[in-house]
Amino acid sequence: MIDYIVGNLWLIWAIIMFGCLILELSSGDFFVTCFAIGALIAMGASFIVPFWAQVLVWAVCSVLSIWFIRPKLLRRLHAGGEERLSNADALIGRIGIVIAPISPGHSGYVKVDGDEWKAVAEIPETIEQGSKVEIISRDSIIVTVRVI
């Protein structure tokens, strides 16, 4: 068994690489990906150099990846700016259909992408069922809409 492992060190580096990539799925900051890159290069080196040199190649390449590759990956990920709206905040600007009439002083319901939201009108007017509306703001679980 030991002879097999020593003769196939590339397999150990492949396991380390895939393990790092799986761990990266839970973090998403490309830090662990740099160790996977180092393991990939060490896997190639395993056919040429002894184990101690492979570990050195892995460490050096991982650090170099953190310094040079990670910043480029992060810039690419955050190309749209630092503010990335998600969940309910991403509703603003979306178009929905009124499924329960919205009358002055009362709320109704709007359907947006299959989800129903409690809604109030921007100005005191009645918005009939079936009208298309745009979401202009959100306060907790209540959205403010205007007719488009």
Short mmCIF file of N, CA and C in Angstrom, two decimals:
data_model
loop_
_atom_site.label_atom_id
_atom_site.label_comp_id
_atom_site.label_asym_id
_atom_site.label_seq_id
_atom_site.Cartn_x
_atom_site.Cartn_y
_atom_site.Cartn_z
N MET A 1 0.83 -1.20 0.00
CA MET A 1 0.00 0.00 0.00
C MET A 1 0.87 1.26 0.00
N ILE A 2 1.88 1.29 0.86
CA ILE A 2 2.78 2.44 0.92
C ILE A 2 3.51 2.61 -0.41
N ASP A 3 3.91 1.48 -1.00
CA ASP A 3 4.60 1.56 -2.30
C ASP A 3 3.69 2.18 -3.37
N TYR A 4 2.40 1.84 -3.30
CA TYR A 4 1.46 2.40 -4.27
C TYR A 4 1.33 3.92 -4.09
N ILE A 5 1.21 4.37 -2.82
CA ILE A 5 1.07 5.80 -2.54
C ILE A 5 2.32 6.55 -2.96
N VAL A 6 3.50 6.01 -2.63
CA VAL A 6 4.75 6.67 -3.00
C VAL A 6 4.90 6.70 -4.52
N GLY A 7 4.46 5.68 -5.19
CA GLY A 7 4.56 5.64 -6.64
C GLY A 7 3.51 6.49 -7.36
N ASN A 8 2.47 6.89 -6.64
CA ASN A 8 1.39 7.66 -7.25
C ASN A 8 1.04 8.89 -6.41
N LEU A 9 2.05 9.69 -6.13
CA LEU A 9 1.81 10.89 -5.31
C LEU A 9 0.90 11.89 -6.02
N TRP A 10 0.82 11.82 -7.32
CA TRP A 10 -0.08 12.71 -8.04
C TRP A 10 -1.52 12.53 -7.59
N LEU A 11 -1.86 11.29 -7.19
CA LEU A 11 -3.21 11.00 -6.73
C LEU A 11 -3.51 11.72 -5.41
N ILE A 12 -2.51 11.79 -4.53
CA ILE A 12 -2.68 12.53 -3.27
C ILE A 12 -2.92 14.01 -3.56
N TRP A 13 -2.14 14.56 -4.50
CA TRP A 13 -2.31 15.98 -4.85
C TRP A 13 -3.67 16.22 -5.51
N ALA A 14 -4.16 15.25 -6.27
CA ALA A 14 -5.48 15.39 -6.88
C ALA A 14 -6.58 15.40 -5.82
N ILE A 15 -6.41 14.54 -4.81
CA ILE A 15 -7.38 14.50 -3.71
C ILE A 15 -7.35 15.83 -2.95
N ILE A 16 -6.16 16.36 -2.68
CA ILE A 16 -6.04 17.65 -2.00
C ILE A 16 -6.68 18.75 -2.85
N MET A 17 -6.42 18.74 -4.15
CA MET A 17 -6.97 19.76 -5.03
C MET A 17 -8.51 19.73 -5.02
N PHE A 18 -9.09 18.55 -5.21
CA PHE A 18 -10.55 18.47 -5.23
C PHE A 18 -11.15 18.77 -3.86
N GLY A 19 -10.45 18.38 -2.79
CA GLY A 19 -10.91 18.73 -1.44
C GLY A 19 -10.95 20.24 -1.25
N CYS A 20 -9.91 20.93 -1.73
CA CYS A 20 -9.89 22.40 -1.64
C CYS A 20 -11.01 23.02 -2.46
N LEU A 21 -11.26 22.49 -3.63
CA LEU A 21 -12.33 23.04 -4.46
C LEU A 21 -13.70 22.83 -3.83
N ILE A 22 -13.88 21.71 -3.17
CA ILE A 22 -15.15 21.46 -2.47
C ILE A 22 -15.29 22.41 -1.29
N LEU A 23 -14.20 22.64 -0.55
CA LEU A 23 -14.24 23.60 0.55
C LEU A 23 -14.52 25.01 0.05
N GLU A 24 -14.03 25.34 -1.13
CA GLU A 24 -14.24 26.67 -1.69
C GLU A 24 -15.73 26.93 -1.93
N LEU A 25 -16.48 25.90 -2.21
CA LEU A 25 -17.91 26.07 -2.43
C LEU A 25 -18.60 26.66 -1.21
N SER A 26 -18.07 26.41 -0.02
CA SER A 26 -18.70 26.94 1.20
C SER A 26 -18.20 28.33 1.55
N SER A 27 -17.07 28.77 1.01
CA SER A 27 -16.55 30.08 1.39
C SER A 27 -16.79 31.14 0.33
N GLY A 28 -16.46 30.85 -0.92
CA GLY A 28 -16.71 31.77 -2.01
C GLY A 28 -15.81 32.99 -2.07
N ASP A 29 -14.68 32.96 -1.37
CA ASP A 29 -13.78 34.13 -1.42
C ASP A 29 -12.49 33.84 -2.17
N PHE A 30 -12.40 32.72 -2.81
CA PHE A 30 -11.28 32.30 -3.65
C PHE A 30 -9.97 32.09 -2.88
N PHE A 31 -10.02 32.04 -1.57
CA PHE A 31 -8.81 31.82 -0.79
C PHE A 31 -8.39 30.36 -0.89
N VAL A 32 -9.31 29.46 -0.70
CA VAL A 32 -9.00 28.02 -0.74
C VAL A 32 -8.70 27.58 -2.18
N THR A 33 -9.25 28.29 -3.14
CA THR A 33 -8.95 27.98 -4.55
C THR A 33 -7.47 28.11 -4.83
N CYS A 34 -6.81 29.05 -4.17
CA CYS A 34 -5.36 29.23 -4.36
C CYS A 34 -4.59 27.99 -3.92
N PHE A 35 -5.05 27.33 -2.87
CA PHE A 35 -4.40 26.10 -2.44
C PHE A 35 -4.66 24.97 -3.45
N ALA A 36 -5.83 24.99 -4.08
CA ALA A 36 -6.13 24.01 -5.12
C ALA A 36 -5.23 24.24 -6.34
N ILE A 37 -4.97 25.49 -6.67
CA ILE A 37 -4.05 25.79 -7.77
C ILE A 37 -2.65 25.29 -7.44
N GLY A 38 -2.21 25.52 -6.19
CA GLY A 38 -0.91 25.01 -5.76
C GLY A 38 -0.84 23.49 -5.84
N ALA A 39 -1.94 22.82 -5.46
CA ALA A 39 -1.97 21.35 -5.52
C ALA A 39 -1.94 20.86 -6.97
N LEU A 40 -2.57 21.59 -7.88
CA LEU A 40 -2.54 21.22 -9.28
C LEU A 40 -1.11 21.28 -9.83
N ILE A 41 -0.40 22.34 -9.48
CA ILE A 41 0.99 22.47 -9.96
C ILE A 41 1.88 21.43 -9.29
N ALA A 42 1.64 21.16 -7.99
CA ALA A 42 2.41 20.12 -7.30
C ALA A 42 2.13 18.74 -7.89
N MET A 43 0.90 18.54 -8.38
CA MET A 43 0.57 17.27 -9.02
C MET A 43 1.43 17.09 -10.27
N GLY A 44 1.60 18.14 -11.04
CA GLY A 44 2.47 18.06 -12.22
C GLY A 44 3.92 17.83 -11.83
N ALA A 45 4.34 18.46 -10.72
CA ALA A 45 5.72 18.30 -10.25
C ALA A 45 5.97 16.91 -9.68
N SER A 46 4.91 16.20 -9.29
CA SER A 46 5.10 14.88 -8.67
C SER A 46 5.71 13.86 -9.62
N PHE A 47 5.65 14.13 -10.91
CA PHE A 47 6.25 13.22 -11.88
C PHE A 47 7.74 13.48 -12.05
N ILE A 48 8.23 14.60 -11.49
CA ILE A 48 9.61 15.02 -11.75
C ILE A 48 10.46 15.07 -10.49
N VAL A 49 9.92 15.61 -9.40
CA VAL A 49 10.73 15.90 -8.20
C VAL A 49 10.29 15.04 -7.02
N PRO A 50 11.14 14.92 -5.98
CA PRO A 50 10.76 14.14 -4.79
C PRO A 50 9.66 14.85 -3.98
N PHE A 51 9.15 14.14 -2.98
CA PHE A 51 8.01 14.62 -2.21
C PHE A 51 8.29 15.94 -1.51
N TRP A 52 9.46 16.10 -0.89
CA TRP A 52 9.75 17.35 -0.17
C TRP A 52 9.73 18.54 -1.12
N ALA A 53 10.16 18.34 -2.35
CA ALA A 53 10.14 19.41 -3.34
C ALA A 53 8.71 19.68 -3.81
N GLN A 54 7.89 18.65 -3.85
CA GLN A 54 6.49 18.83 -4.22
C GLN A 54 5.77 19.70 -3.18
N VAL A 55 6.06 19.44 -1.92
CA VAL A 55 5.45 20.25 -0.85
C VAL A 55 5.91 21.70 -0.97
N LEU A 56 7.18 21.89 -1.27
CA LEU A 56 7.72 23.24 -1.45
C LEU A 56 7.05 23.92 -2.66
N VAL A 57 6.89 23.20 -3.75
CA VAL A 57 6.21 23.74 -4.94
C VAL A 57 4.78 24.12 -4.59
N TRP A 58 4.09 23.26 -3.85
CA TRP A 58 2.71 23.53 -3.46
C TRP A 58 2.63 24.80 -2.61
N ALA A 59 3.51 24.94 -1.62
CA ALA A 59 3.49 26.11 -0.73
C ALA A 59 3.78 27.39 -1.51
N VAL A 60 4.82 27.37 -2.32
CA VAL A 60 5.20 28.57 -3.08
C VAL A 60 4.11 28.96 -4.07
N CYS A 61 3.60 27.98 -4.79
CA CYS A 61 2.56 28.28 -5.79
C CYS A 61 1.26 28.74 -5.13
N SER A 62 0.95 28.21 -3.96
CA SER A 62 -0.25 28.65 -3.25
C SER A 62 -0.12 30.10 -2.82
N VAL A 63 1.03 30.47 -2.27
CA VAL A 63 1.25 31.85 -1.84
C VAL A 63 1.25 32.79 -3.04
N LEU A 64 1.89 32.39 -4.12
CA LEU A 64 1.89 33.23 -5.32
C LEU A 64 0.47 33.38 -5.89
N SER A 65 -0.32 32.34 -5.80
CA SER A 65 -1.71 32.42 -6.25
C SER A 65 -2.50 33.40 -5.40
N ILE A 66 -2.27 33.37 -4.09
CA ILE A 66 -2.95 34.31 -3.19
C ILE A 66 -2.59 35.74 -3.54
N TRP A 67 -1.33 35.99 -3.85
CA TRP A 67 -0.88 37.35 -4.17
C TRP A 67 -1.30 37.82 -5.55
N PHE A 68 -1.24 36.94 -6.55
CA PHE A 68 -1.43 37.39 -7.92
C PHE A 68 -2.77 36.99 -8.56
N ILE A 69 -3.26 35.80 -8.29
CA ILE A 69 -4.47 35.32 -8.96
C ILE A 69 -5.73 35.70 -8.20
N ARG A 70 -5.72 35.58 -6.87
CA ARG A 70 -6.91 35.87 -6.07
C ARG A 70 -7.43 37.29 -6.27
N PRO A 71 -6.57 38.33 -6.26
CA PRO A 71 -7.11 39.69 -6.48
C PRO A 71 -7.83 39.84 -7.82
N LYS A 72 -7.32 39.19 -8.86
CA LYS A 72 -7.97 39.28 -10.16
C LYS A 72 -9.32 38.57 -10.14
N LEU A 73 -9.38 37.42 -9.47
CA LEU A 73 -10.65 36.71 -9.36
C LEU A 73 -11.67 37.52 -8.58
N LEU A 74 -11.23 38.16 -7.50
CA LEU A 74 -12.15 38.97 -6.69
C LEU A 74 -12.64 40.19 -7.46
N ARG A 75 -11.75 40.84 -8.22
CA ARG A 75 -12.18 41.97 -9.05
C ARG A 75 -13.22 41.54 -10.07
N ARG A 76 -13.00 40.38 -10.62
CA ARG A 76 -13.95 39.86 -11.62
C ARG A 76 -15.29 39.54 -10.98
N LEU A 77 -15.26 38.99 -9.78
CA LEU A 77 -16.49 38.66 -9.06
C LEU A 77 -17.25 39.92 -8.68
N HIS A 78 -16.53 40.95 -8.26
CA HIS A 78 -17.16 42.19 -7.80
C HIS A 78 -17.17 43.26 -8.89
N ALA A 79 -17.19 42.86 -10.13
CA ALA A 79 -17.14 43.82 -11.24
C ALA A 79 -18.34 44.75 -11.25
N GLY A 80 -19.47 44.31 -10.72
CA GLY A 80 -20.67 45.14 -10.71
C GLY A 80 -20.71 46.15 -9.58
N GLY A 81 -19.66 46.26 -8.80
CA GLY A 81 -19.63 47.17 -7.66
C GLY A 81 -19.72 46.40 -6.36
N GLU A 82 -19.50 47.10 -5.29
CA GLU A 82 -19.51 46.46 -3.98
C GLU A 82 -20.92 46.12 -3.51
N GLU A 83 -21.91 46.92 -3.94
CA GLU A 83 -23.26 46.68 -3.48
C GLU A 83 -23.95 45.67 -4.38
N ARG A 84 -24.16 44.48 -3.85
CA ARG A 84 -24.86 43.43 -4.58
C ARG A 84 -26.16 43.15 -3.85
N LEU A 85 -27.25 43.58 -4.46
CA LEU A 85 -28.55 43.40 -3.83
C LEU A 85 -28.97 41.95 -3.94
N SER A 86 -29.59 41.47 -2.89
CA SER A 86 -30.07 40.09 -2.91
C SER A 86 -31.40 40.03 -2.16
N ASN A 87 -32.05 38.92 -2.30
CA ASN A 87 -33.32 38.65 -1.63
C ASN A 87 -34.32 39.76 -1.87
N ALA A 88 -34.92 40.27 -0.80
CA ALA A 88 -35.98 41.26 -0.93
C ALA A 88 -35.47 42.59 -1.46
N ASP A 89 -34.22 42.94 -1.20
CA ASP A 89 -33.69 44.21 -1.69
C ASP A 89 -33.58 44.24 -3.21
N ALA A 90 -33.49 43.10 -3.82
CA ALA A 90 -33.40 43.02 -5.28
C ALA A 90 -34.76 43.25 -5.95
N LEU A 91 -35.81 43.37 -5.18
CA LEU A 91 -37.15 43.60 -5.73
C LEU A 91 -37.31 45.00 -6.31
N ILE A 92 -36.60 45.96 -5.77
CA ILE A 92 -36.79 47.35 -6.18
C ILE A 92 -36.47 47.49 -7.66
N GLY A 93 -37.44 48.07 -8.39
CA GLY A 93 -37.30 48.22 -9.83
C GLY A 93 -37.94 47.09 -10.62
N ARG A 94 -38.35 46.02 -9.95
CA ARG A 94 -38.97 44.88 -10.64
C ARG A 94 -40.42 45.19 -10.98
N ILE A 95 -40.95 44.51 -11.97
CA ILE A 95 -42.32 44.67 -12.42
C ILE A 95 -43.15 43.51 -11.88
N GLY A 96 -44.34 43.84 -11.37
CA GLY A 96 -45.23 42.82 -10.84
C GLY A 96 -46.65 43.06 -11.32
N ILE A 97 -47.52 42.13 -10.97
CA ILE A 97 -48.94 42.22 -11.33
C ILE A 97 -49.75 42.20 -10.04
N VAL A 98 -50.70 43.12 -9.96
CA VAL A 98 -51.56 43.22 -8.78
C VAL A 98 -52.51 42.03 -8.78
N ILE A 99 -52.52 41.27 -7.67
CA ILE A 99 -53.43 40.12 -7.57
C ILE A 99 -54.56 40.38 -6.58
N ALA A 100 -54.43 41.42 -5.76
CA ALA A 100 -55.52 41.87 -4.89
C ALA A 100 -55.49 43.39 -4.94
N PRO A 101 -56.62 44.04 -5.23
CA PRO A 101 -56.64 45.49 -5.44
C PRO A 101 -56.02 46.27 -4.28
N ILE A 102 -55.34 47.35 -4.64
CA ILE A 102 -54.72 48.23 -3.65
C ILE A 102 -55.53 49.52 -3.64
N SER A 103 -56.15 49.83 -2.50
CA SER A 103 -56.97 51.04 -2.42
C SER A 103 -56.33 52.01 -1.43
N PRO A 104 -56.69 53.31 -1.52
CA PRO A 104 -56.09 54.31 -0.63
C PRO A 104 -56.32 53.94 0.84
N GLY A 105 -55.26 53.96 1.61
CA GLY A 105 -55.34 53.64 3.03
C GLY A 105 -55.34 52.15 3.33
N HIS A 106 -55.39 51.32 2.31
CA HIS A 106 -55.39 49.87 2.50
C HIS A 106 -54.31 49.25 1.63
N SER A 107 -53.95 48.04 1.96
CA SER A 107 -52.93 47.35 1.17
C SER A 107 -53.57 46.27 0.32
N GLY A 108 -52.84 45.86 -0.68
CA GLY A 108 -53.25 44.77 -1.53
C GLY A 108 -52.08 43.82 -1.70
N TYR A 109 -52.10 43.03 -2.75
CA TYR A 109 -51.02 42.09 -2.97
C TYR A 109 -50.53 42.16 -4.42
N VAL A 110 -49.23 41.99 -4.57
CA VAL A 110 -48.58 42.02 -5.87
C VAL A 110 -47.81 40.72 -6.03
N LYS A 111 -47.85 40.18 -7.25
CA LYS A 111 -47.09 38.96 -7.54
C LYS A 111 -45.89 39.34 -8.40
N VAL A 112 -44.69 39.00 -7.91
CA VAL A 112 -43.44 39.27 -8.61
C VAL A 112 -42.64 37.98 -8.67
N ASP A 113 -42.37 37.52 -9.87
CA ASP A 113 -41.58 36.28 -10.08
C ASP A 113 -42.12 35.11 -9.27
N GLY A 114 -43.44 34.99 -9.20
CA GLY A 114 -44.04 33.86 -8.52
C GLY A 114 -44.22 34.05 -7.03
N ASP A 115 -43.70 35.13 -6.45
CA ASP A 115 -43.86 35.40 -5.02
C ASP A 115 -44.89 36.50 -4.82
N GLU A 116 -45.66 36.37 -3.75
CA GLU A 116 -46.68 37.37 -3.43
C GLU A 116 -46.17 38.28 -2.33
N TRP A 117 -46.37 39.60 -2.53
CA TRP A 117 -45.91 40.60 -1.57
C TRP A 117 -47.06 41.53 -1.22
N LYS A 118 -47.16 41.86 0.06
CA LYS A 118 -48.12 42.86 0.50
C LYS A 118 -47.66 44.19 -0.06
N ALA A 119 -48.60 44.98 -0.62
CA ALA A 119 -48.21 46.20 -1.33
C ALA A 119 -49.13 47.36 -0.98
N VAL A 120 -48.54 48.56 -1.00
CA VAL A 120 -49.29 49.80 -0.87
C VAL A 120 -48.94 50.67 -2.07
N ALA A 121 -49.84 51.61 -2.40
CA ALA A 121 -49.63 52.47 -3.56
C ALA A 121 -48.76 53.66 -3.18
N GLU A 122 -47.99 54.13 -4.16
CA GLU A 122 -47.13 55.31 -3.97
C GLU A 122 -47.97 56.56 -3.71
N ILE A 123 -49.01 56.73 -4.47
CA ILE A 123 -49.92 57.86 -4.27
C ILE A 123 -51.30 57.30 -3.94
N PRO A 124 -52.12 58.07 -3.24
CA PRO A 124 -53.44 57.55 -2.85
C PRO A 124 -54.38 57.37 -4.05
N GLU A 125 -54.28 56.24 -4.66
CA GLU A 125 -55.15 55.89 -5.78
C GLU A 125 -55.44 54.40 -5.71
N THR A 126 -56.52 54.01 -6.31
CA THR A 126 -56.86 52.59 -6.35
C THR A 126 -56.17 51.95 -7.55
N ILE A 127 -55.54 50.84 -7.31
CA ILE A 127 -54.89 50.07 -8.37
C ILE A 127 -55.65 48.76 -8.48
N GLU A 128 -56.23 48.54 -9.63
CA GLU A 128 -57.09 47.37 -9.83
C GLU A 128 -56.28 46.09 -10.04
N GLN A 129 -56.95 44.98 -9.79
CA GLN A 129 -56.36 43.66 -10.00
C GLN A 129 -55.99 43.50 -11.47
N GLY A 130 -54.80 42.93 -11.73
CA GLY A 130 -54.33 42.71 -13.10
C GLY A 130 -53.47 43.83 -13.63
N SER A 131 -53.36 44.95 -12.90
CA SER A 131 -52.53 46.08 -13.35
C SER A 131 -51.06 45.75 -13.17
N LYS A 132 -50.25 46.25 -14.10
CA LYS A 132 -48.80 46.10 -13.97
C LYS A 132 -48.27 47.25 -13.13
N VAL A 133 -47.40 46.90 -12.19
CA VAL A 133 -46.83 47.90 -11.30
C VAL A 133 -45.33 47.70 -11.18
N GLU A 134 -44.65 48.78 -10.80
CA GLU A 134 -43.22 48.72 -10.54
C GLU A 134 -43.00 48.92 -9.05
N ILE A 135 -42.13 48.12 -8.47
CA ILE A 135 -41.81 48.26 -7.05
C ILE A 135 -40.79 49.38 -6.91
N ILE A 136 -41.12 50.39 -6.09
CA ILE A 136 -40.21 51.53 -5.95
C ILE A 136 -39.51 51.56 -4.60
N SER A 137 -40.05 50.88 -3.59
CA SER A 137 -39.37 50.80 -2.29
C SER A 137 -39.91 49.62 -1.51
N ARG A 138 -39.26 49.37 -0.39
CA ARG A 138 -39.65 48.24 0.46
C ARG A 138 -39.47 48.63 1.92
N ASP A 139 -40.44 48.30 2.73
CA ASP A 139 -40.35 48.51 4.18
C ASP A 139 -40.72 47.19 4.83
N SER A 140 -39.72 46.49 5.31
CA SER A 140 -39.90 45.16 5.88
C SER A 140 -40.48 44.23 4.81
N ILE A 141 -41.72 43.78 5.01
CA ILE A 141 -42.31 42.86 4.02
C ILE A 141 -43.36 43.54 3.16
N ILE A 142 -43.49 44.86 3.26
CA ILE A 142 -44.48 45.60 2.49
C ILE A 142 -43.74 46.41 1.42
N VAL A 143 -44.17 46.26 0.17
CA VAL A 143 -43.54 46.99 -0.93
C VAL A 143 -44.44 48.16 -1.35
N THR A 144 -43.81 49.24 -1.79
CA THR A 144 -44.54 50.38 -2.32
C THR A 144 -44.44 50.31 -3.84
N VAL A 145 -45.59 50.48 -4.51
CA VAL A 145 -45.62 50.30 -5.96
C VAL A 145 -46.22 51.53 -6.64
N ARG A 146 -45.96 51.62 -7.94
CA ARG A 146 -46.62 52.63 -8.78
C ARG A 146 -47.02 51.96 -10.09
N VAL A 147 -48.07 52.48 -10.66
CA VAL A 147 -48.59 51.92 -11.90
C VAL A 147 -47.65 52.29 -13.05
N ILE A 148 -47.43 51.34 -13.94
CA ILE A 148 -46.60 51.65 -15.12
C ILE A 148 -47.44 51.61 -16.38
#
